Amino acid sequence: MSEKGDEMKRTVMKRHSSKPSFQRHAEALPDRWELSPLLEHPQDDLERILKSLDGLVSQFEGVRGRLRPDIATHSFLEILRLNEEIAKQSARLSAYAYLWFSENTKDLDARAFKTRVEERLTALQNRMLFFDLWWQGVDDVNAAHLLNGSGDYRYYLESIRRYKPHTLSEAEEKIINLKNTTGRSAVNTLYDILTNGLSFTIRVNGQRKTMTREELSMYVRSPQPGLRQTAYREMYRVFAAHHDVLGEMYTTLVNDWRSDNVELRKFSSPIAARNLGNDVPDEAVDALLNVCARNSGIFQEYFRIKARICGMKSMNRYHIYAPHRAERKRYRYSDAIPMVLNAYRAFAPRLAELAEGVFRERHVHARTVPGKLTGAYCYSVLPGSTPYVLLNYTGEARDVATLAHELGHAVHAMMAAEHSVFTFHSTLPLAETASVFGERLLSEALMADEPSKAVKQGLLLAQLDDIYATVCRQAYFVLFEQHAHTMVASGGTVKDLADSYLDNLRQQFGKSVRVPDEFRWEWLTIPHIFASPFYCYSYSFGNLLVLALYHRYKEQGEAFVPKYLNLLAAGGSQSPDTILANMGVDMRSEAFWQSGFDTIAGMVNELERTA
Ligand SMILES: [Zn+2]
């Protein structure tokens, strides 16, 4: 529906790109998950539930006449409960459709089922839109009265009203919606069509190969330095050839963002519109970005050490994702499960118990099979029901980390079982808390038990590469965007933007990483910069938040655990600011974000000792 809802879903079910590998394993991995708790007889149940939903939505439409700002609290609650019942039944159908589709995306029956569910649910949702519009229009005094009596629905209701100060008249909103389909949405579609249609040609082991961007990107992590360099050069050669068209698209999108959000909706700055969507105060985002910029030296130091470990004289931007040369250790699935559960148990037995439930109820689909969705996700369907986890387990260390990650999402949702279907899902800024925290617990445990110095070094490199890409790199994208939005407003050209981007990179990498000139076009290759301005700081936010919380855990020990469990149990029932304040964290405080970098600096020091 809304752009934000879409992103939220994408993040909650974040998929980890992983190269498909069909390596044979001695052990059988689960390739069946128990979907019957969702639907017993899919086709019959679908018709039955759609019929029931149709009746409930008709009933919901019937309350329209009763909606008045001074409606009695108990009648208001009744309407919300009806709304929730509709959401619950819909969630069951959506989940079944998506999970079945994931098992085999080529299965025509699964695809038809998913399309039917999506179409029917969208039609039903449209019949219910009037409620949100009415609720947004209620005056503040009456709204405060209704909010006070709304119990667990409160934050959900507040979220609908959050945009009220920036909402225009109904007629104006209609025009904007209408013109957006031929305006910014159309430009985004053109960007996708143009960039997805690009092909790239490089020599691999003496042979010319033409490939998609996805395939080309894999060579950025190739063990052969020449291939890494070739892959980058080809990527930017092809994108640069389209710089005028892509640049024009970008300036159009930036101008549209400004006139929509700053001029019409009166946001104080272009980024403020994104911040409101995330329900994060502007000052918190400023603090986060300042601290990231101030700590670029830690990663510069990291890349100096990495160059030494990889036997390079100095680091070049082409090689920052060079893989570690140590032999990679493999992990059997049947060993990975206890490894992850034990790491969780050592932190909090309750979390291990919850995670065990996911396996016990057979909610994991682990094996890679042809046609199956790539990557991994956790799908939390309803409060109080066990989530589903999809993996493509091939036995790499990264797969074990992914298992820890997805189980983190699962236990987060399970801890929040007491909330409504609208408030048990974590809000976007906190959506990756339990998952990334789970990964940290696992890597500490792995490092502690690992006797081989080489394997340890490999683990640290993999983690720091990942932290660089999710924290520092993303923050610098947003720093560039802030500058770019200002430049476009004062007539900056695509060449000016590219110069500014290159400056941004050279500041980020300092003297320790040489940045070749063609990297000036990198921003043209990042879809988020076009489609979702300023979105990328969510990754820095989520990941640095966990590193900072982990720092507290190390400082406070056991005393930290119940506070953290409370954070999980809050789900999405309060604003991120409130949830963090409840555990004594002020997201506006630079000192808090700095402590996340202290964790990173500790890891870099540890790496130094292995080098
Ligand atoms: Zn995730």
Coordinates of C-alpha atoms and ligand atoms in Angstrom, one line a residue:
M1 CA 0.0 0.0 0.0
S2 CA 2.1 2.9 1.2
E3 CA 5.7 3.2 0.3
K4 CA 6.6 2.9 4.0
G5 CA 4.5 -0.2 4.6
D6 CA 6.3 -1.8 1.7
E7 CA 9.7 -1.0 3.1
M8 CA 8.8 -2.2 6.5
K9 CA 7.8 -5.6 5.1
R10 CA 11.0 -5.8 3.2
T11 CA 13.0 -5.1 6.2
V12 CA 11.2 -7.3 8.6
M13 CA 11.6 -10.1 6.1
K14 CA 15.0 -8.9 5.0
R15 CA 16.6 -11.4 2.7
H16 CA 20.2 -12.0 2.7
S17 CA 21.8 -12.3 -0.7
S18 CA 23.6 -15.6 -0.8
K19 CA 25.1 -17.2 -3.7
P20 CA 23.2 -20.3 -4.6
S21 CA 25.4 -23.3 -4.1
F22 CA 24.2 -26.8 -4.7
Q23 CA 27.0 -28.5 -2.8
R24 CA 26.1 -32.0 -1.7
H25 CA 25.7 -32.7 2.0
A26 CA 25.9 -35.9 3.8
E27 CA 22.9 -35.0 5.9
A28 CA 19.4 -34.3 4.9
L29 CA 18.1 -30.8 5.6
P30 CA 14.5 -30.1 6.3
D31 CA 12.7 -29.2 3.1
R32 CA 9.2 -29.4 4.5
W33 CA 7.6 -27.0 6.9
E34 CA 4.3 -27.5 8.6
L35 CA 1.9 -25.0 6.9
S36 CA -1.2 -26.7 8.2
P37 CA -1.5 -24.4 11.3
L38 CA -2.1 -21.7 8.7
L39 CA -4.5 -23.5 6.3
E40 CA -5.5 -27.1 6.6
H41 CA -7.0 -27.5 3.1
P42 CA -5.7 -24.5 1.1
Q43 CA -8.2 -24.2 -1.7
D44 CA -11.3 -24.9 0.4
D45 CA -10.0 -22.7 3.2
L46 CA -9.3 -19.9 0.9
E47 CA -12.9 -19.7 -0.3
R48 CA -14.2 -20.1 3.2
I49 CA -12.0 -17.4 4.6
L50 CA -12.5 -15.0 1.7
K51 CA -16.3 -15.4 2.3
S52 CA -15.9 -14.8 6.0
L53 CA -13.7 -11.7 5.3
D54 CA -16.2 -10.3 2.8
G55 CA -18.9 -10.5 5.6
L56 CA -16.7 -8.9 8.2
V57 CA -15.7 -6.1 5.8
S58 CA -19.3 -5.5 5.0
Q59 CA -19.9 -5.3 8.7
F60 CA -17.0 -2.8 9.0
E61 CA -18.5 -0.7 6.2
G62 CA -21.7 -0.6 8.2
V63 CA -20.0 1.3 11.1
R64 CA -19.3 4.2 8.8
G65 CA -22.5 6.0 9.9
R66 CA -21.5 5.6 13.6
L67 CA -18.1 7.3 13.2
R68 CA -18.3 10.7 15.0
P69 CA -15.5 12.4 16.8
D70 CA -17.4 12.0 20.1
I71 CA -18.1 8.3 19.6
A72 CA -18.2 6.4 22.9
T73 CA -14.9 4.7 23.7
H74 CA -16.5 1.2 23.9
S75 CA -18.0 1.6 20.4
F76 CA -14.7 2.8 19.1
L77 CA -13.0 -0.3 20.6
E78 CA -15.6 -2.6 19.1
I79 CA -14.7 -1.2 15.7
L80 CA -11.0 -1.6 16.3
R81 CA -11.5 -5.2 17.3
L82 CA -13.5 -5.9 14.2
N83 CA -10.7 -4.3 12.2
E84 CA -8.2 -6.5 14.0
E85 CA -10.2 -9.7 13.3
I86 CA -10.1 -8.8 9.6
A87 CA -6.4 -8.2 9.7
K88 CA -5.8 -11.5 11.4
Q89 CA -7.7 -13.6 8.9
S90 CA -6.0 -11.6 6.0
A91 CA -2.5 -12.2 7.6
R92 CA -3.2 -16.0 7.6
L93 CA -4.0 -16.0 3.9
S94 CA -1.1 -13.7 2.9
A95 CA 1.3 -15.8 4.9
Y96 CA 0.2 -19.1 3.4
A97 CA 0.4 -17.7 -0.1
Y98 CA 3.9 -16.2 0.4
L99 CA 5.3 -19.3 2.1
W100 CA 4.0 -21.7 -0.5
F101 CA 5.3 -19.5 -3.3
S102 CA 8.7 -19.3 -1.6
E103 CA 9.0 -23.1 -1.6
N104 CA 9.0 -23.1 -5.4
T105 CA 8.5 -19.8 -7.2
K106 CA 8.0 -21.7 -10.5
D107 CA 5.0 -23.6 -9.2
L108 CA 2.0 -22.3 -11.2
D109 CA -0.6 -23.3 -8.6
A110 CA 1.3 -21.4 -5.9
R111 CA 1.6 -18.4 -8.1
A112 CA -2.1 -18.4 -9.0
F113 CA -3.0 -18.8 -5.3
K114 CA -0.7 -15.9 -4.3
T115 CA -2.1 -13.6 -7.0
R116 CA -5.7 -14.4 -6.1
V117 CA -5.0 -13.7 -2.4
E118 CA -3.3 -10.4 -3.2
E119 CA -6.0 -9.2 -5.5
R120 CA -8.8 -10.1 -3.1
L121 CA -7.1 -8.6 -0.1
T122 CA -6.3 -5.3 -1.9
A123 CA -10.0 -5.0 -2.9
L124 CA -11.1 -5.6 0.7
Q125 CA -8.5 -3.1 2.1
N126 CA -9.8 -0.4 -0.3
R127 CA -13.2 -0.8 1.2
M128 CA -11.8 -0.1 4.6
L129 CA -9.7 3.0 3.7
F130 CA -12.4 5.4 4.9
F131 CA -11.6 4.5 8.5
D132 CA -8.0 5.8 8.4
L133 CA -9.1 9.0 6.6
W134 CA -11.8 9.6 9.1
W135 CA -9.5 9.0 12.1
Q136 CA -6.9 11.4 10.6
G137 CA -9.6 14.0 10.5
V138 CA -10.7 13.8 14.1
D139 CA -9.8 16.9 16.1
D140 CA -7.0 16.6 18.7
V141 CA -9.2 16.9 21.8
N142 CA -11.5 14.1 20.8
A143 CA -8.7 12.1 19.4
A144 CA -6.8 12.4 22.8
H145 CA -9.9 11.1 24.6
L146 CA -10.2 8.1 22.2
L147 CA -6.5 7.4 22.4
N148 CA -6.6 7.2 26.1
G149 CA -9.1 4.5 26.0
S150 CA -7.6 2.5 23.2
G151 CA -5.2 0.3 25.2
D152 CA -2.8 -1.6 23.0
Y153 CA -4.1 -0.1 19.8
R154 CA -2.8 3.3 20.9
Y155 CA 0.5 3.4 19.0
Y156 CA -1.2 2.0 15.9
L157 CA -3.7 4.8 16.0
E158 CA -1.1 7.4 16.7
S159 CA 0.9 6.2 13.7
I160 CA -2.1 6.8 11.4
R161 CA -2.4 10.4 12.7
R162 CA 1.3 11.1 12.6
Y163 CA 1.1 12.6 9.1
K164 CA -1.8 14.9 10.0
P165 CA 0.2 18.1 10.2
H166 CA 1.6 17.4 6.8
T167 CA -1.5 16.2 5.1
L168 CA -3.3 18.4 2.5
S169 CA -6.9 18.6 1.7
E170 CA -8.6 15.5 0.3
A171 CA -8.8 17.0 -3.2
E172 CA -5.1 18.0 -3.2
E173 CA -4.1 14.5 -1.9
K174 CA -6.1 13.0 -4.7
I175 CA -4.4 15.1 -7.3
I176 CA -1.0 14.2 -5.9
N177 CA -1.8 10.5 -5.9
L178 CA -3.0 10.7 -9.5
K179 CA 0.0 12.7 -10.7
N180 CA 2.4 10.5 -8.8
T181 CA 1.6 7.5 -10.9
T182 CA 2.6 9.4 -14.0
G183 CA 5.2 11.4 -12.1
R184 CA 7.7 10.0 -9.6
S185 CA 6.4 6.4 -9.9
A186 CA 6.9 6.5 -13.6
V187 CA 10.4 7.8 -13.3
N188 CA 11.2 5.0 -10.8
T189 CA 9.9 2.5 -13.2
L190 CA 12.0 3.9 -16.0
Y191 CA 15.0 3.7 -13.7
D192 CA 14.3 0.0 -13.1
I193 CA 13.7 -0.8 -16.7
L194 CA 16.9 1.0 -17.8
T195 CA 19.2 -0.4 -15.1
N196 CA 17.8 -3.9 -15.1
G197 CA 18.2 -4.1 -18.9
L198 CA 21.9 -3.3 -18.7
S199 CA 24.3 -6.1 -19.6
F200 CA 28.0 -6.3 -18.7
T201 CA 30.8 -8.1 -20.5
I202 CA 34.1 -9.1 -18.9
R203 CA 36.8 -11.7 -19.4
V204 CA 36.7 -14.6 -16.9
N205 CA 39.6 -17.0 -17.1
G206 CA 40.3 -16.0 -20.7
Q207 CA 36.7 -16.2 -21.8
R208 CA 34.4 -13.3 -22.6
K209 CA 31.2 -13.5 -20.7
T210 CA 28.1 -11.3 -20.9
M211 CA 26.1 -11.1 -17.7
T212 CA 23.5 -9.3 -15.6
R213 CA 24.4 -6.9 -12.9
E214 CA 23.6 -9.5 -10.2
E215 CA 26.2 -11.9 -11.7
L216 CA 28.7 -9.1 -12.2
S217 CA 28.4 -8.2 -8.6
M218 CA 29.6 -11.6 -7.5
Y219 CA 33.0 -10.9 -9.0
V220 CA 33.5 -8.0 -6.6
R221 CA 34.2 -10.7 -4.0
S222 CA 36.3 -12.9 -6.3
P223 CA 39.5 -14.3 -4.9
Q224 CA 41.3 -12.9 -8.0
P225 CA 42.2 -9.3 -7.6
G226 CA 42.1 -8.7 -11.4
L227 CA 38.5 -9.9 -11.6
R228 CA 37.4 -7.7 -8.8
Q229 CA 38.9 -4.7 -10.6
T230 CA 37.5 -5.7 -13.9
A231 CA 34.0 -6.1 -12.4
Y232 CA 34.0 -2.6 -10.9
R233 CA 35.4 -1.0 -14.0
E234 CA 32.8 -2.7 -16.2
M235 CA 30.0 -1.7 -13.9
Y236 CA 30.8 2.0 -13.9
R237 CA 31.7 2.0 -17.6
V238 CA 28.2 0.8 -18.4
F239 CA 26.4 3.1 -15.9
A240 CA 28.5 6.1 -16.9
A241 CA 27.4 5.7 -20.5
H242 CA 23.9 6.5 -19.3
H243 CA 24.9 9.2 -16.8
D244 CA 22.9 12.0 -18.6
V245 CA 19.6 10.1 -18.6
L246 CA 20.1 8.6 -15.1
G247 CA 21.2 12.0 -13.8
E248 CA 18.1 13.6 -15.3
M249 CA 15.9 11.0 -13.6
Y250 CA 17.7 11.7 -10.3
T251 CA 17.3 15.5 -10.5
T252 CA 13.6 15.0 -11.4
L253 CA 13.0 12.8 -8.4
V254 CA 14.9 15.2 -6.1
N255 CA 12.9 18.2 -7.3
D256 CA 9.7 16.3 -6.9
W257 CA 10.7 15.2 -3.4
R258 CA 11.3 18.8 -2.5
S259 CA 8.2 20.3 -4.0
D260 CA 6.0 17.6 -2.4
N261 CA 7.5 17.4 1.0
V262 CA 9.1 20.7 1.7
E263 CA 7.0 23.2 -0.3
L264 CA 3.6 21.6 -0.1
R265 CA 3.7 19.6 3.1
K266 CA 6.0 22.0 5.0
F267 CA 8.6 19.6 6.3
S268 CA 11.6 21.5 7.6
S269 CA 14.0 19.6 5.3
P270 CA 14.0 16.9 2.7
I271 CA 15.2 14.3 5.2
A272 CA 12.6 15.2 7.8
A273 CA 9.9 13.6 5.7
R274 CA 11.8 10.3 5.9
N275 CA 12.4 10.7 9.6
L276 CA 8.7 11.1 10.3
G277 CA 8.0 7.9 8.4
N278 CA 10.5 6.1 10.7
D279 CA 9.1 7.9 13.7
V280 CA 12.6 9.0 14.6
P281 CA 13.4 12.6 15.7
D282 CA 15.5 14.7 13.3
E283 CA 18.1 15.2 16.1
A284 CA 18.6 11.5 16.5
V285 CA 19.4 11.1 12.8
D286 CA 21.7 14.0 12.9
A287 CA 23.5 12.5 15.9
L288 CA 23.8 9.1 14.1
L289 CA 25.2 10.6 10.9
N290 CA 27.7 12.9 12.7
V291 CA 29.1 10.0 14.7
C292 CA 29.4 7.9 11.6
A293 CA 31.3 10.6 9.8
R294 CA 33.5 11.2 12.8
N295 CA 34.5 7.6 13.1
S296 CA 35.4 6.9 9.5
G297 CA 39.0 6.6 10.7
I298 CA 38.2 3.3 12.4
F299 CA 37.3 1.7 9.0
Q300 CA 40.3 3.4 7.4
E301 CA 42.4 1.6 10.0
Y302 CA 40.5 -1.6 9.3
F303 CA 41.3 -1.4 5.6
R304 CA 45.0 -0.8 6.3
I305 CA 45.1 -4.0 8.4
K306 CA 43.0 -5.9 5.9
A307 CA 45.4 -4.9 3.1
R308 CA 48.3 -6.3 5.1
I309 CA 46.5 -9.5 5.9
C310 CA 45.6 -10.0 2.2
G311 CA 49.2 -9.3 1.2
M312 CA 48.6 -6.0 -0.6
K313 CA 50.9 -3.1 -0.4
S314 CA 48.0 -0.7 0.1
M315 CA 44.3 -0.9 -0.2
N316 CA 42.4 0.1 -3.2
R317 CA 38.6 0.6 -3.4
Y318 CA 38.5 -2.3 -5.9
H319 CA 39.6 -4.7 -3.2
I320 CA 37.8 -3.8 0.0
Y321 CA 35.6 -6.9 -0.2
A322 CA 38.5 -9.3 -1.0
P323 CA 37.8 -12.7 0.6
H324 CA 40.1 -14.1 3.3
R325 CA 42.5 -16.7 1.9
A326 CA 42.1 -19.1 4.9
E327 CA 40.4 -22.3 4.1
R328 CA 36.8 -21.8 4.9
K329 CA 35.3 -23.9 7.6
R330 CA 32.0 -25.7 6.9
Y331 CA 29.3 -26.3 9.5
R332 CA 26.7 -29.1 9.4
Y333 CA 23.2 -28.0 9.9
S334 CA 22.7 -30.4 12.8
D335 CA 25.7 -28.7 14.5
A336 CA 24.6 -25.2 13.5
I337 CA 21.3 -25.5 15.4
P338 CA 22.8 -26.3 18.8
M339 CA 25.6 -23.7 18.2
V340 CA 23.0 -21.0 17.7
L341 CA 20.7 -22.2 20.5
N342 CA 23.6 -22.4 23.0
A343 CA 24.7 -18.9 22.1
Y344 CA 21.2 -17.6 22.8
R345 CA 20.9 -19.7 25.9
A346 CA 24.1 -18.3 27.4
F347 CA 22.5 -14.8 27.1
A348 CA 18.9 -15.6 28.1
P349 CA 17.5 -19.2 28.4
R350 CA 14.0 -17.8 27.6
L351 CA 15.2 -16.8 24.1
A352 CA 16.7 -20.3 23.4
E353 CA 13.4 -21.9 24.5
L354 CA 11.4 -19.7 22.1
A355 CA 13.8 -20.4 19.3
E356 CA 13.6 -24.1 20.0
G357 CA 9.9 -23.9 19.4
V358 CA 10.5 -22.9 15.8
F359 CA 12.4 -26.2 15.1
R360 CA 10.0 -28.3 17.3
E361 CA 7.0 -27.1 15.4
R362 CA 8.8 -27.7 12.1
H363 CA 8.6 -24.1 10.9
V364 CA 12.0 -24.1 9.1
H365 CA 12.6 -24.7 5.5
A366 CA 16.4 -25.1 5.3
R367 CA 17.4 -26.9 2.2
T368 CA 18.2 -25.3 -1.2
V369 CA 16.0 -26.8 -3.9
P370 CA 15.6 -25.6 -7.5
G371 CA 13.0 -22.9 -7.8
K372 CA 13.1 -22.0 -4.1
L373 CA 13.3 -18.3 -3.2
T374 CA 17.0 -17.4 -2.6
G375 CA 18.2 -15.8 0.6
A376 CA 16.5 -16.1 3.9
Y377 CA 13.6 -14.6 5.8
C378 CA 11.5 -14.9 8.9
Y379 CA 7.8 -14.5 8.5
S380 CA 5.9 -13.6 11.7
V381 CA 2.3 -14.2 11.0
L382 CA 0.2 -13.5 14.1
P383 CA 0.9 -12.6 17.7
G384 CA 1.3 -15.8 19.7
S385 CA 1.9 -18.1 16.8
T386 CA 5.3 -19.5 16.0
P387 CA 7.0 -17.7 13.1
Y388 CA 8.3 -19.4 9.9
V389 CA 11.9 -19.3 8.8
L390 CA 13.2 -19.8 5.3
L391 CA 16.9 -20.6 4.8
N392 CA 19.1 -21.7 1.9
Y393 CA 21.6 -23.6 4.1
T394 CA 24.8 -24.6 2.4
G395 CA 27.1 -25.0 5.4
E396 CA 29.1 -21.7 5.1
A397 CA 29.9 -19.7 8.3
R398 CA 27.6 -17.1 6.8
D399 CA 24.7 -19.5 6.8
V400 CA 25.1 -20.2 10.5
A401 CA 25.0 -16.4 11.0
T402 CA 21.9 -16.2 8.9
L403 CA 20.3 -18.8 11.1
A404 CA 21.1 -16.8 14.2
H405 CA 19.8 -13.7 12.4
E406 CA 16.4 -15.1 11.3
L407 CA 15.8 -16.7 14.7
G408 CA 16.4 -13.3 16.2
H409 CA 13.4 -12.0 14.2
A410 CA 11.4 -15.0 15.3
V411 CA 12.1 -14.6 19.1
H412 CA 11.4 -10.8 18.8
A413 CA 7.9 -11.5 17.5
M414 CA 7.4 -14.3 20.0
M415 CA 8.4 -12.1 22.9
A416 CA 5.7 -9.6 21.7
A417 CA 2.9 -12.2 21.7
E418 CA 0.8 -10.1 24.1
H419 CA 0.2 -7.3 21.6
S420 CA -2.4 -6.9 18.9
V421 CA -1.8 -7.9 15.3
F422 CA -1.2 -4.2 14.6
T423 CA 1.4 -3.7 17.3
F424 CA 3.4 -6.9 17.7
H425 CA 5.6 -6.3 14.7
S426 CA 8.6 -4.2 15.6
T427 CA 8.7 -0.7 14.1
L428 CA 11.2 -0.2 11.3
P429 CA 14.1 1.4 13.2
L430 CA 14.1 -1.5 15.7
A431 CA 13.2 -4.2 13.2
E432 CA 16.8 -5.5 13.0
T433 CA 17.6 -5.4 16.7
A434 CA 17.0 -8.9 17.8
S435 CA 18.3 -10.4 14.5
V436 CA 21.6 -8.5 14.5
F437 CA 22.0 -9.0 18.3
G438 CA 21.5 -12.7 17.7
E439 CA 24.3 -12.6 15.2
R440 CA 26.6 -10.9 17.7
L441 CA 25.9 -13.5 20.3
L442 CA 26.7 -16.2 17.9
S443 CA 30.0 -14.7 16.6
E444 CA 31.2 -14.1 20.2
A445 CA 30.5 -17.8 20.9
L446 CA 32.2 -18.9 17.7
M447 CA 35.3 -16.8 18.3
A448 CA 35.6 -18.0 21.9
D449 CA 35.5 -21.6 20.9
E450 CA 37.6 -21.4 17.8
P451 CA 41.1 -22.8 18.3
S452 CA 42.5 -21.8 14.8
K453 CA 43.9 -18.3 14.5
A454 CA 43.4 -18.3 10.8
V455 CA 39.7 -19.2 11.0
K456 CA 39.3 -16.5 13.7
Q457 CA 40.9 -14.0 11.5
G458 CA 38.6 -15.0 8.6
L459 CA 35.5 -14.6 10.9
L460 CA 36.6 -11.2 12.0
L461 CA 37.2 -10.0 8.5
A462 CA 33.8 -11.2 7.4
Q463 CA 32.1 -9.5 10.3
L464 CA 34.0 -6.2 9.8
D465 CA 33.3 -6.2 6.0
D466 CA 29.6 -6.6 6.8
I467 CA 29.6 -3.9 9.5
Y468 CA 31.4 -1.5 7.1
A469 CA 28.8 -2.2 4.4
T470 CA 25.8 -1.8 6.7
V471 CA 26.9 1.0 9.0
C472 CA 29.5 3.4 7.5
R473 CA 28.8 3.0 3.8
Q474 CA 25.0 3.5 4.3
A475 CA 25.6 6.6 6.4
Y476 CA 27.8 8.1 3.7
F477 CA 25.2 7.5 1.1
V478 CA 22.8 9.6 3.1
L479 CA 25.4 12.3 3.7
F480 CA 25.8 12.4 0.0
E481 CA 22.1 12.6 -0.5
Q482 CA 21.7 15.5 1.8
H483 CA 24.3 17.4 -0.1
A484 CA 22.8 16.3 -3.4
H485 CA 19.4 17.6 -2.5
T486 CA 20.8 21.0 -1.7
M487 CA 22.9 21.1 -4.9
V488 CA 19.9 20.2 -7.1
A489 CA 17.8 22.9 -5.5
S490 CA 20.4 25.4 -6.6
G491 CA 20.8 24.1 -10.1
G492 CA 23.6 21.5 -9.7
T493 CA 24.2 19.2 -12.7
V494 CA 24.9 15.5 -12.8
K495 CA 28.6 16.2 -13.2
D496 CA 28.5 18.4 -10.1
L497 CA 26.8 15.5 -8.3
A498 CA 29.4 13.0 -9.4
D499 CA 32.2 15.3 -8.2
S500 CA 30.5 15.7 -4.9
Y501 CA 30.1 11.9 -4.6
L502 CA 33.8 11.3 -5.3
D503 CA 34.7 13.9 -2.6
N504 CA 32.3 12.0 -0.2
L505 CA 34.2 8.7 -0.9
R506 CA 37.6 10.3 -0.5
Q507 CA 36.6 11.8 2.8
Q508 CA 35.2 8.4 3.9
F509 CA 38.3 6.4 3.0
G510 CA 41.0 9.1 3.7
K511 CA 44.5 8.2 2.8
S512 CA 44.2 4.5 3.5
V513 CA 42.1 3.4 0.5
R514 CA 42.8 4.7 -3.0
V515 CA 39.5 5.6 -4.8
P516 CA 39.8 5.4 -8.6
D517 CA 38.0 8.1 -10.5
E518 CA 35.2 6.0 -12.0
F519 CA 33.7 5.5 -8.5
R520 CA 32.2 8.9 -9.0
W521 CA 29.3 7.0 -10.8
E522 CA 28.6 4.6 -8.0
W523 CA 25.6 6.5 -6.7
L524 CA 23.8 5.9 -10.1
T525 CA 23.9 2.2 -9.3
I526 CA 22.1 2.4 -5.9
P527 CA 18.4 1.9 -6.4
H528 CA 17.5 3.3 -2.9
I529 CA 19.0 6.7 -3.6
F530 CA 16.5 7.0 -6.5
A531 CA 13.4 5.2 -5.2
S532 CA 13.6 5.9 -1.4
P533 CA 15.6 9.0 -0.6
F534 CA 17.5 8.9 2.7
Y535 CA 16.3 5.4 3.3
C536 CA 19.8 4.0 3.7
Y537 CA 20.4 5.4 7.2
S538 CA 17.9 2.8 8.5
Y539 CA 20.6 0.2 8.0
S540 CA 23.2 2.3 9.9
F541 CA 20.7 3.0 12.6
G542 CA 19.7 -0.7 13.1
N543 CA 23.2 -2.1 13.0
L544 CA 25.0 0.6 15.0
L545 CA 22.1 0.5 17.6
V546 CA 22.8 -3.2 18.2
L547 CA 26.6 -2.6 18.5
A548 CA 25.9 0.1 21.1
L549 CA 23.5 -2.1 23.0
Y550 CA 26.0 -4.9 22.9
H551 CA 28.5 -2.5 24.4
R552 CA 26.1 -2.0 27.3
Y553 CA 25.6 -5.7 27.7
K554 CA 29.4 -6.1 28.0
E555 CA 29.5 -3.3 30.6
Q556 CA 26.4 -4.2 32.6
G557 CA 26.4 -8.0 32.3
E558 CA 23.3 -9.8 33.6
A559 CA 21.6 -6.5 34.6
F560 CA 21.3 -5.7 30.9
V561 CA 19.3 -8.9 30.0
P562 CA 15.9 -8.1 31.5
K563 CA 16.0 -4.6 30.0
Y564 CA 16.7 -6.1 26.6
L565 CA 13.9 -8.6 26.9
N566 CA 11.5 -5.8 27.7
L567 CA 12.6 -4.1 24.5
L568 CA 11.7 -7.2 22.6
A569 CA 8.5 -7.7 24.4
A570 CA 7.4 -4.1 23.5
G571 CA 7.2 -5.2 19.8
G572 CA 5.8 -2.3 17.9
S573 CA 3.5 -1.1 20.6
Q574 CA 5.4 2.2 21.3
S575 CA 7.5 4.6 19.4
P576 CA 11.2 3.6 19.0
D577 CA 12.2 6.6 21.0
T578 CA 10.0 5.5 24.0
I579 CA 11.0 1.9 23.8
L580 CA 14.7 2.8 23.9
A581 CA 14.1 5.5 26.6
N582 CA 12.6 2.7 28.7
M583 CA 15.9 1.0 28.8
G584 CA 17.8 4.2 29.5
V585 CA 18.9 4.9 25.9
D586 CA 18.7 8.3 24.4
M587 CA 18.9 8.0 20.6
R588 CA 19.6 11.8 20.4
S589 CA 22.9 11.3 22.3
E590 CA 26.1 11.1 20.3
A591 CA 27.7 9.4 23.2
F592 CA 25.3 6.5 22.8
W593 CA 26.1 6.0 19.1
Q594 CA 29.8 6.4 19.8
S595 CA 29.7 3.4 22.1
G596 CA 28.7 1.3 19.0
F597 CA 31.9 2.4 17.4
D598 CA 33.8 1.4 20.5
T599 CA 32.6 -2.1 19.9
I600 CA 33.8 -1.9 16.3
A601 CA 37.2 -0.5 17.4
G602 CA 37.5 -3.4 19.8
M603 CA 37.0 -5.8 16.9
V604 CA 39.6 -4.0 14.8
N605 CA 42.1 -4.2 17.6
E606 CA 41.4 -7.9 17.9
L607 CA 42.0 -8.3 14.2
E608 CA 45.3 -6.4 14.6
R609 CA 46.4 -8.9 17.2
T610 CA 45.8 -11.8 14.7
A611 CA 47.6 -10.1 11.9
Ligands
ZN1 ZN 16.8 -9.2 9.2

